[in-house]
Coordinates of C-alpha atoms in Angstrom, one line a residue:
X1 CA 107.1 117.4 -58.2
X2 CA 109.3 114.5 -59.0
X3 CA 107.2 112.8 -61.5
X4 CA 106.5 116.4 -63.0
X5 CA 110.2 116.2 -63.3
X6 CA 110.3 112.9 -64.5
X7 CA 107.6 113.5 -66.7
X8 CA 109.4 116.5 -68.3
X9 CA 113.2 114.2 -68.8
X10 CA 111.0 111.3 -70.9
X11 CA 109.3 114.5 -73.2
X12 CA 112.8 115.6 -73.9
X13 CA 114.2 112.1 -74.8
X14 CA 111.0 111.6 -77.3
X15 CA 112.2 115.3 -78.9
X16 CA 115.7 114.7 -79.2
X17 CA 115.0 110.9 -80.7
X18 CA 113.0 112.6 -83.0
X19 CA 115.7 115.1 -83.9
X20 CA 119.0 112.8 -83.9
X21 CA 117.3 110.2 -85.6
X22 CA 118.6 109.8 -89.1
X23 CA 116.1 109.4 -92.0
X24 CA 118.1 108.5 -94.8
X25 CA 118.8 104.7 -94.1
X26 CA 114.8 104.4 -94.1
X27 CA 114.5 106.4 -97.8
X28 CA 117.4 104.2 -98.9
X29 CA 115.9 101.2 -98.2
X30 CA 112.5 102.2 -99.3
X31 CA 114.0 102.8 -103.0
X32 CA 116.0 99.3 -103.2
X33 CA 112.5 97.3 -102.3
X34 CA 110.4 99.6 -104.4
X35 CA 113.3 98.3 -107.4
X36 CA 112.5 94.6 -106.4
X37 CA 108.9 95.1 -106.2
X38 CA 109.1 96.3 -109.7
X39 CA 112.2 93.7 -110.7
X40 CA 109.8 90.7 -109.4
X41 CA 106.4 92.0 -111.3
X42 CA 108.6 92.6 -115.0
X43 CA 110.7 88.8 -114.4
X44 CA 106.9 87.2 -114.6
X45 CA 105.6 88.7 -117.2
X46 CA 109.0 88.4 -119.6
X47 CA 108.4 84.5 -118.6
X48 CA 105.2 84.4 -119.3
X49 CA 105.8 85.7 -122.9
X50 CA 109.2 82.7 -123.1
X51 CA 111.9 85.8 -124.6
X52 CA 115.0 84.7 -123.0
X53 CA 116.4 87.8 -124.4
X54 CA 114.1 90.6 -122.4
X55 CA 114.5 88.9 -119.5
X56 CA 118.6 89.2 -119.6
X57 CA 117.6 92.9 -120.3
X58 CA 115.7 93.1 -117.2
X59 CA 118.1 92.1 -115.1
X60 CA 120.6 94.2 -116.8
X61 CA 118.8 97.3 -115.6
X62 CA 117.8 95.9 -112.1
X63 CA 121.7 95.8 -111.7
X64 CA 121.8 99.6 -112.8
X65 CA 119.4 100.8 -110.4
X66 CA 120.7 99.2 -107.3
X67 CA 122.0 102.1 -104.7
X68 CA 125.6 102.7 -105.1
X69 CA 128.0 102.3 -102.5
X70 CA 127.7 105.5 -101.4
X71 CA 123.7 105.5 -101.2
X72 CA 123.9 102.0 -99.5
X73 CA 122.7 102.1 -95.6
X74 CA 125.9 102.1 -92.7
X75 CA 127.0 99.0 -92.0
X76 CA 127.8 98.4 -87.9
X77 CA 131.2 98.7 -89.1
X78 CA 130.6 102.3 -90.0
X79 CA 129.2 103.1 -86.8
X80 CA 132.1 105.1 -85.0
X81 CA 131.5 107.9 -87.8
X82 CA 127.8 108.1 -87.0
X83 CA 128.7 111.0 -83.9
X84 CA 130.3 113.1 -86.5
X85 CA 127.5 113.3 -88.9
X86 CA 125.2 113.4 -86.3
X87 CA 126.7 116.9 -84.6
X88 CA 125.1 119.3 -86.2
X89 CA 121.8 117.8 -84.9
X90 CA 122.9 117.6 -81.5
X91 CA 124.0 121.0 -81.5
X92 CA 120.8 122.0 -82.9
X93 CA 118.9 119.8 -79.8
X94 CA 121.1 121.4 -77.3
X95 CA 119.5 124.8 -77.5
X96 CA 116.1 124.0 -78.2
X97 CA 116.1 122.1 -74.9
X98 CA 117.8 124.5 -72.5
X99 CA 115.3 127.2 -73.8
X100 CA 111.8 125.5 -73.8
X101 CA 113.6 124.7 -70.3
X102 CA 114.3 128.2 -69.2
X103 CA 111.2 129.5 -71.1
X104 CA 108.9 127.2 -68.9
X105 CA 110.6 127.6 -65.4
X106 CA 110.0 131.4 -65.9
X107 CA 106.3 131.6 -67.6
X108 CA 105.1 128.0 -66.2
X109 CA 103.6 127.0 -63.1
X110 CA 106.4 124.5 -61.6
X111 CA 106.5 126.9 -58.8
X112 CA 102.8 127.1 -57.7
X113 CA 103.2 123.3 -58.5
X114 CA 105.1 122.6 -55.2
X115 CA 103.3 125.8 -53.0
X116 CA 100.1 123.6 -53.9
X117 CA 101.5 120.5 -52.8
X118 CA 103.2 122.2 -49.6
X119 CA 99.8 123.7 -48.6
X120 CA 97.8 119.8 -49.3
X121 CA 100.7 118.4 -46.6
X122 CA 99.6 121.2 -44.1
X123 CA 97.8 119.6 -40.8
X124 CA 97.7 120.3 -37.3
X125 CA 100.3 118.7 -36.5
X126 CA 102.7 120.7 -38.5
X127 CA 105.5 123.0 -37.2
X128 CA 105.3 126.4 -37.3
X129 CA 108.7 127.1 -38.8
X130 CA 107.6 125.1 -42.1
X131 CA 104.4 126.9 -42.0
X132 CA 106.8 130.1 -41.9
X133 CA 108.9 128.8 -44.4
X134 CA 105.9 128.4 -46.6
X135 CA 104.7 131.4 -46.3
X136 CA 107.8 132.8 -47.4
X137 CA 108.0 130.5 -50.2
X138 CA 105.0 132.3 -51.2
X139 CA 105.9 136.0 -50.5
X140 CA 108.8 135.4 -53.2
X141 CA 106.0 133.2 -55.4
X142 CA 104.0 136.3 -55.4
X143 CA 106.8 139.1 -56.9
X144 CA 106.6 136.6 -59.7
X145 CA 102.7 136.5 -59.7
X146 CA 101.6 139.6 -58.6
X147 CA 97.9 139.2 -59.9
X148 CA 98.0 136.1 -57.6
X149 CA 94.7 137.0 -55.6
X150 CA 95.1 133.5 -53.7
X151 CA 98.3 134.1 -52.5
X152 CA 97.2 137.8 -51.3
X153 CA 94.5 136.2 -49.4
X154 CA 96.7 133.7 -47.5
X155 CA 99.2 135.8 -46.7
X156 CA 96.7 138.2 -45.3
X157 CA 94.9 135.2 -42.7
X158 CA 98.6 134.5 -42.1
X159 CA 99.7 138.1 -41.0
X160 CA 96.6 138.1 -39.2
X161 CA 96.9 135.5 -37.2
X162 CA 100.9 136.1 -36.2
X163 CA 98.9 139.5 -35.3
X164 CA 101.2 141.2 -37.8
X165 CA 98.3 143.6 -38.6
X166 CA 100.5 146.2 -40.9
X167 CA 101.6 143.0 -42.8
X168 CA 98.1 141.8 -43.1
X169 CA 96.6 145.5 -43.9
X170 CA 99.2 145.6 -46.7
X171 CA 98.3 142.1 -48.2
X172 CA 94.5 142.7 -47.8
X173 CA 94.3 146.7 -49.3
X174 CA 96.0 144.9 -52.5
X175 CA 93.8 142.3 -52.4
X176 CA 90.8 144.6 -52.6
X177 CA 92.2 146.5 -55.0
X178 CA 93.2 143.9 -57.5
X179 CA 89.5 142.3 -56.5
X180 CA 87.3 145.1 -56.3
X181 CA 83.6 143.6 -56.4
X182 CA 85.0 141.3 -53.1
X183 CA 83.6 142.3 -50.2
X184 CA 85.3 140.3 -47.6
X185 CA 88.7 141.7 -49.1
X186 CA 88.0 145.2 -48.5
X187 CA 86.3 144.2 -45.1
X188 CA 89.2 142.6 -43.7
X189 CA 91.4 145.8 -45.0
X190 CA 89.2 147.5 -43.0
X191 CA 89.5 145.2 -39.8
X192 CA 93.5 144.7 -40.3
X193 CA 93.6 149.0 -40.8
X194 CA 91.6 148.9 -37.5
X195 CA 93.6 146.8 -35.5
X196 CA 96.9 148.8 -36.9
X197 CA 95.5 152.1 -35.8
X198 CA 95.0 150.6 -32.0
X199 CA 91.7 149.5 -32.3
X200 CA 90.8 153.0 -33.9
X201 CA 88.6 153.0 -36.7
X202 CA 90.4 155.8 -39.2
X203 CA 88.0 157.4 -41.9
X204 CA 89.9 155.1 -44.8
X205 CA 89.2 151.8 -42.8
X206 CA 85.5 153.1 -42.5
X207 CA 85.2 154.1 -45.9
X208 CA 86.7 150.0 -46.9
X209 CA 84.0 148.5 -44.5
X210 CA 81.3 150.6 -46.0
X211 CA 82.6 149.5 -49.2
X212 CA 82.5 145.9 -48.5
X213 CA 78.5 146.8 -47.6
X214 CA 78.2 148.5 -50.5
X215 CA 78.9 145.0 -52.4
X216 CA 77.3 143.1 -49.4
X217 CA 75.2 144.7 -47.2
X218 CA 75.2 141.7 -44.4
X219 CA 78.4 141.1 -44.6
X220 CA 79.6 139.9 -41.2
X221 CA 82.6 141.4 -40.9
X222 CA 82.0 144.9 -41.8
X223 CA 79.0 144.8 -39.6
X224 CA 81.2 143.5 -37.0
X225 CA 83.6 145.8 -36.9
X226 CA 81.9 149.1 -37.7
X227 CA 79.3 148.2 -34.5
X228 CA 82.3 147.9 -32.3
X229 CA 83.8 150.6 -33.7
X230 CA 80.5 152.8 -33.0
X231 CA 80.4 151.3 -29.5
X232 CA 83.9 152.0 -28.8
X233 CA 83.4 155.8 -29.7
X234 CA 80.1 156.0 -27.9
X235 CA 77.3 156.3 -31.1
X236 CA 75.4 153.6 -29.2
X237 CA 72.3 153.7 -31.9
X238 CA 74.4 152.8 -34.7
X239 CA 76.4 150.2 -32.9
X240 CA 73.2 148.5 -32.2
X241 CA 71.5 149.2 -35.6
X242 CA 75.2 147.3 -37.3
X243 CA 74.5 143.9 -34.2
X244 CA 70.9 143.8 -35.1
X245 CA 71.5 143.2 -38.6
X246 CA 74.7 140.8 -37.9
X247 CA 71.8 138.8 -35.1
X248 CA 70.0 138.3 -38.1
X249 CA 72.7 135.8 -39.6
X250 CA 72.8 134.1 -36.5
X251 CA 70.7 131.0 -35.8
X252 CA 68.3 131.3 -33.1
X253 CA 70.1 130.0 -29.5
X254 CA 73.4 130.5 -30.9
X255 CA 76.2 131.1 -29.2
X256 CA 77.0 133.8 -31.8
X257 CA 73.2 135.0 -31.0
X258 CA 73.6 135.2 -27.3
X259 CA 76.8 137.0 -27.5
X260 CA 75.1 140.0 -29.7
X261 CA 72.0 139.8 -27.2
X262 CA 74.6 140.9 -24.7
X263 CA 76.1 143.6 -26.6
X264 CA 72.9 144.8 -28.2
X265 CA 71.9 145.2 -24.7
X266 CA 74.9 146.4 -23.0
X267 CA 74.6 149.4 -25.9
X268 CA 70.7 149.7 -25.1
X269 CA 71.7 150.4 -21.3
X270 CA 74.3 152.7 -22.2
X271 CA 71.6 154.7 -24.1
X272 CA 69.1 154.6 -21.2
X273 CA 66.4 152.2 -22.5
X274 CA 65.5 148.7 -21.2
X275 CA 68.8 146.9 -20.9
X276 CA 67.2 143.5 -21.2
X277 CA 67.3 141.1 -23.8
X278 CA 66.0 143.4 -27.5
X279 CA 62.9 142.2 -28.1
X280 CA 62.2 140.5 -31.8
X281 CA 60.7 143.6 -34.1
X282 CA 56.6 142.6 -34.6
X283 CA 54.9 140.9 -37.6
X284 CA 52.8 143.0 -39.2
X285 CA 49.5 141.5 -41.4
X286 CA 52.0 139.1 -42.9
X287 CA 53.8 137.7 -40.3
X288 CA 57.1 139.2 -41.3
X289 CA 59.4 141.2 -39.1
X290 CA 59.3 144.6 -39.8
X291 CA 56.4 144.7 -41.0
X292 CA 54.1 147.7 -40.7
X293 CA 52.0 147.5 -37.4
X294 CA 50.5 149.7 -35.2
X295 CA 52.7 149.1 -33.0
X296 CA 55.7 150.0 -35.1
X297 CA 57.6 153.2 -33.7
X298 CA 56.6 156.0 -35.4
X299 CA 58.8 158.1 -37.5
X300 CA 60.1 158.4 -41.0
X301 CA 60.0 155.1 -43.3
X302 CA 59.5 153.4 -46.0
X303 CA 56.9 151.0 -46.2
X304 CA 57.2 148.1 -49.3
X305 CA 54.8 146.2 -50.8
X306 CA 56.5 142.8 -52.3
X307 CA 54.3 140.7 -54.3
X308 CA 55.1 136.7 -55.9
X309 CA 55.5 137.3 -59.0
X310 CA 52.6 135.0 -61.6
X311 CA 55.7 134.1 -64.2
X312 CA 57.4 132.2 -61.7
X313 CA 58.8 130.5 -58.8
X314 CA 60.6 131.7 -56.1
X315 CA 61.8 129.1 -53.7
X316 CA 61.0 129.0 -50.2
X317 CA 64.7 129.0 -49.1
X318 CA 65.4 132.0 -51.3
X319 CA 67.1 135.2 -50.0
X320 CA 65.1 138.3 -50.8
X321 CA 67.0 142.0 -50.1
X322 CA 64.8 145.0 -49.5
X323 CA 67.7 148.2 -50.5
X324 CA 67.0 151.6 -50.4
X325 CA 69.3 153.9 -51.9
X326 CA 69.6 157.4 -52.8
X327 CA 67.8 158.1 -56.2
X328 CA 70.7 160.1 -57.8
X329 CA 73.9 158.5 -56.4
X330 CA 76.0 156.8 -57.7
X331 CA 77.1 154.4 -55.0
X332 CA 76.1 151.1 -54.5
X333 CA 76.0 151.6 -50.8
X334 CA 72.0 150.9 -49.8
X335 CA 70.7 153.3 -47.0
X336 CA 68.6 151.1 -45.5
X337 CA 68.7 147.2 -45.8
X338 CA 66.1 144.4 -44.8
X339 CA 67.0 140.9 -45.5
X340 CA 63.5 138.3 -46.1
X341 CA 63.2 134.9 -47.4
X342 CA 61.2 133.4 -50.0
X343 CA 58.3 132.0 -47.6
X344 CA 58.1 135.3 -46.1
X345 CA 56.4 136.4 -49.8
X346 CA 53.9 138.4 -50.2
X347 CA 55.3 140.7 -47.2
X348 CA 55.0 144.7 -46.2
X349 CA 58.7 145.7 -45.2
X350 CA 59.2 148.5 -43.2
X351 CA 62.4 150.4 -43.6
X352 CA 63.7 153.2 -41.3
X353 CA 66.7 153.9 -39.6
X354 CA 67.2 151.0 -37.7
X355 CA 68.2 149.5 -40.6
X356 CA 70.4 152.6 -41.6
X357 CA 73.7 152.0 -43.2
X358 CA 76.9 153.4 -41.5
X359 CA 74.7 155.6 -39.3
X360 CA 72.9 157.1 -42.6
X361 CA 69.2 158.2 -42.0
X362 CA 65.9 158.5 -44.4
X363 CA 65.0 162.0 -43.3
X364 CA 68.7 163.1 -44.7
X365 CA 68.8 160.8 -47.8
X366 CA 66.3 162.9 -49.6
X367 CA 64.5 161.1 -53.0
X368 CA 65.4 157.4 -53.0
X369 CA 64.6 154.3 -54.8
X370 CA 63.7 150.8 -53.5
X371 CA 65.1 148.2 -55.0
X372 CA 63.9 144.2 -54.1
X373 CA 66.7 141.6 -55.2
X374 CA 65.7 137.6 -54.5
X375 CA 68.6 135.2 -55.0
X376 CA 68.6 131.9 -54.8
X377 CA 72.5 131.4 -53.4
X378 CA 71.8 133.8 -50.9
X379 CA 74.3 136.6 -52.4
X380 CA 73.7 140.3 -53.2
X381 CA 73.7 141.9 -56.1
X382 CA 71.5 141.5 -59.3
X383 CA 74.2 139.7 -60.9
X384 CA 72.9 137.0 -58.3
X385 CA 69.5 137.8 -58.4
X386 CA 67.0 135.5 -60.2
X387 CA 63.7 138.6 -59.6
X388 CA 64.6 141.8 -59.4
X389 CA 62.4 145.0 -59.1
X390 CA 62.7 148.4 -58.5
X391 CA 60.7 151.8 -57.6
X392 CA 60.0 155.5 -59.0
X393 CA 61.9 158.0 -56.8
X394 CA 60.2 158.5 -53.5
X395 CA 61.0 160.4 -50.4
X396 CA 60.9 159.0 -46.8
X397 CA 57.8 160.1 -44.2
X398 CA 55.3 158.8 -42.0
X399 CA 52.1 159.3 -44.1
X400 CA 51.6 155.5 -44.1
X401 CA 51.8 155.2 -48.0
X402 CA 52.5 152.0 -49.3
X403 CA 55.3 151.3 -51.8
X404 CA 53.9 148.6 -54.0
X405 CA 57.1 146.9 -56.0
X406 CA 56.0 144.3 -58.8
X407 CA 59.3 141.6 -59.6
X408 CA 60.4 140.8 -62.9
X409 CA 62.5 137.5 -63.9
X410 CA 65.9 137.9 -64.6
X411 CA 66.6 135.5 -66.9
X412 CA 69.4 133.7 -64.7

């Protein structure tokens, strides 16, 4: 911040030496050498031609044109008048500088300067009443910047982890809003609205975690919290439907694995079935999970057909989403979600309601449409997507037909 400052004093100085700095003496002084240039050129040609008489002439009118005293450049002696011509100028420097001075410290960034400098110095070692400090440093920052999403966001992780959950609701809701395609905004609205209510899940805070699905279907938080939340109020089948999706994040022989092996089985127990360790769903003819098998369970699905596509590549480390979603809404939430990769291609997905969305089931969704997304950074959407593809309206059964789904290039 001090050499900004400094930086800003030597710009000033350059503007008001470029303001007080008179520019007559230099016009002055260009005439009387222009005069001489000419004097010198019209003395050698008058002696070339030997008339003694145009020469006198010459000089005659060299004397003529010479400045007059009043035109001639201040001596040193005439300096102690030089403030009072100069006044005007300096009152005409004064207010130019207070107000691109004022102007900047209210429009500019000299703020967000130092909060970016404050937040580099941050380490572990730092105490936690300049971390609060900070913080409210950037509280007031942010009545001046209210479109600051960055500021929204730390402030929320801040709230949260003082476990001043209202505060942190109230950051993260106006972080959603002001961001409305981010789904770990509206998730983490959802989770800090949870933990307000008492660890109650409240229809708005589901309604923000199926949003944040709606943009991301495996996004871990939502999952999170809308299986706990399902546990906590006994709909065991949906808790584990949400922790079988988030178990698919997970690397195998995770810690983060093992720990959802215990609550996906904990809930399996509750619901009377084998309260063991869930078993991995079987391959089907492709080797993928969830494919269709005989040994599937039986009941209403959708079964997918995904092809490679012959106009061009899909990389092996590639994320491919299987969606379905109703055929005539207009929400972006999917029904049913399957996540592949791109060596899984060509693949038969089956989707049914164990991979239901917020406890949503195929029988009820009526007509629906499939819709296959691959992306290569791994992020939903077909803004991400580099093959896309999509269905006819179809409705969910158990007749065994196969949706077949043919992937065009997006372009991107």
């Amino acid at each position: 911040m001090t050499l900004f400052l400094v930086g800003c004093a030597i710009l000033l100085a350059l503007a008001a030496l470029f303001v007080l700095r008179p520019g007559r003496r230099g016009r002055v002084r260009e005439v009387s050498e222009a005069n001489m240039d000419w004097y010198a050129l019209r003395l050698r040609e008058l002696e070339t031609d030997g008339d003694d008489t145009l020469v006198e002439d010459a000089r005659l009118r060299m004397l003529e044109d010479m400045p007059s005293e009043e035109q001639q450049p201040p001596s040193r002696a005439d300096h102690g008048t030089a403030p009072v011509r100069r006044l005007p100028l300096l009152l005409l420097w004064v207010p130019v500088v207070v107000t691109a001075t004022v102007l900047y410290w209210q429009l500019g960034s000299a703020g967000d300067v130092a909060i970016s400098q404050r937040l580099t110095a941050l380490d572990e070692n730092t105490a936690d009443v300049d971390i609060d400090a900070l913080m409210a440093s950037i509280e007031s920052r942010l009545e001046a910047r209210p479109d600051n999403q960055g500021y929204l966001a730390l402030l929320g992780r801040y709230h949260m982890t003082r476990e001043n959950y209202p505060a942190a609701e109230q950051a993260y809701r106006t972080l959603a809003e002001k961001a409305p395609s981010d789904a770990r905004a509206a998730a983490m609205a959802a989770q800090a609205s949870y933990l307000t209510a008492g660890r109650r899940l409240t229809p708005d805070a589901q309604l923000l975690a199926e949003r944040a699905l709606s943009i991301d279907p495996m996004q871990r938080t939502a999952l999170g919290l809308l299986g706990m939340a399902a546990f906590e109020q006994s709909q065991f089948r949906a808790a584990i439907n949400y922790w079988q999706r988030l178990r698919e994040l997970e690397d195998p022989g995770s810690p983060g694995a093992e720990m959802l092996d215990d609550v996906i089985a904990t809930a399996r127990s509750r619901l009377g079935e084998d309260g063991g360790q869930p078993a991995a769903p079987s391959a089907g003819p492709d080797g993928v999970p969830g494919a269709n098998t005989a040994e599937q369970d039986s009941g209403v699905a959708l079964l997918v057909r995904i092809e490679r596509p012959g106009g061009g590549e899909i990389a092996d480390s590639d994320t491919v989403f299987v969606l379905a979603r109703g055929a005539e809404s207009q929400s972006r939430m999917p029904i049913a979600v399957q996540r592949l990769r791109g060596a899984d291609l060509p693949a038969t997905v089956r989707l049914d309601d164990s991979n239901s969305m917020a406890g949503q089931t195929l029988a009820d969704a009526g007509s629906l449409r499939v819709f296959v997304q691959v992306s290569p950074n791994g992020a939903p959407g077909a803004e991400n997507a580099s093959f896309t593809g999509v269905s006819e309206p179809v409705t969910a059964g158990d007749d065994g037909a196969v949706i077949a789904i043919e992937l065009s290039p997006t372009g991107r």
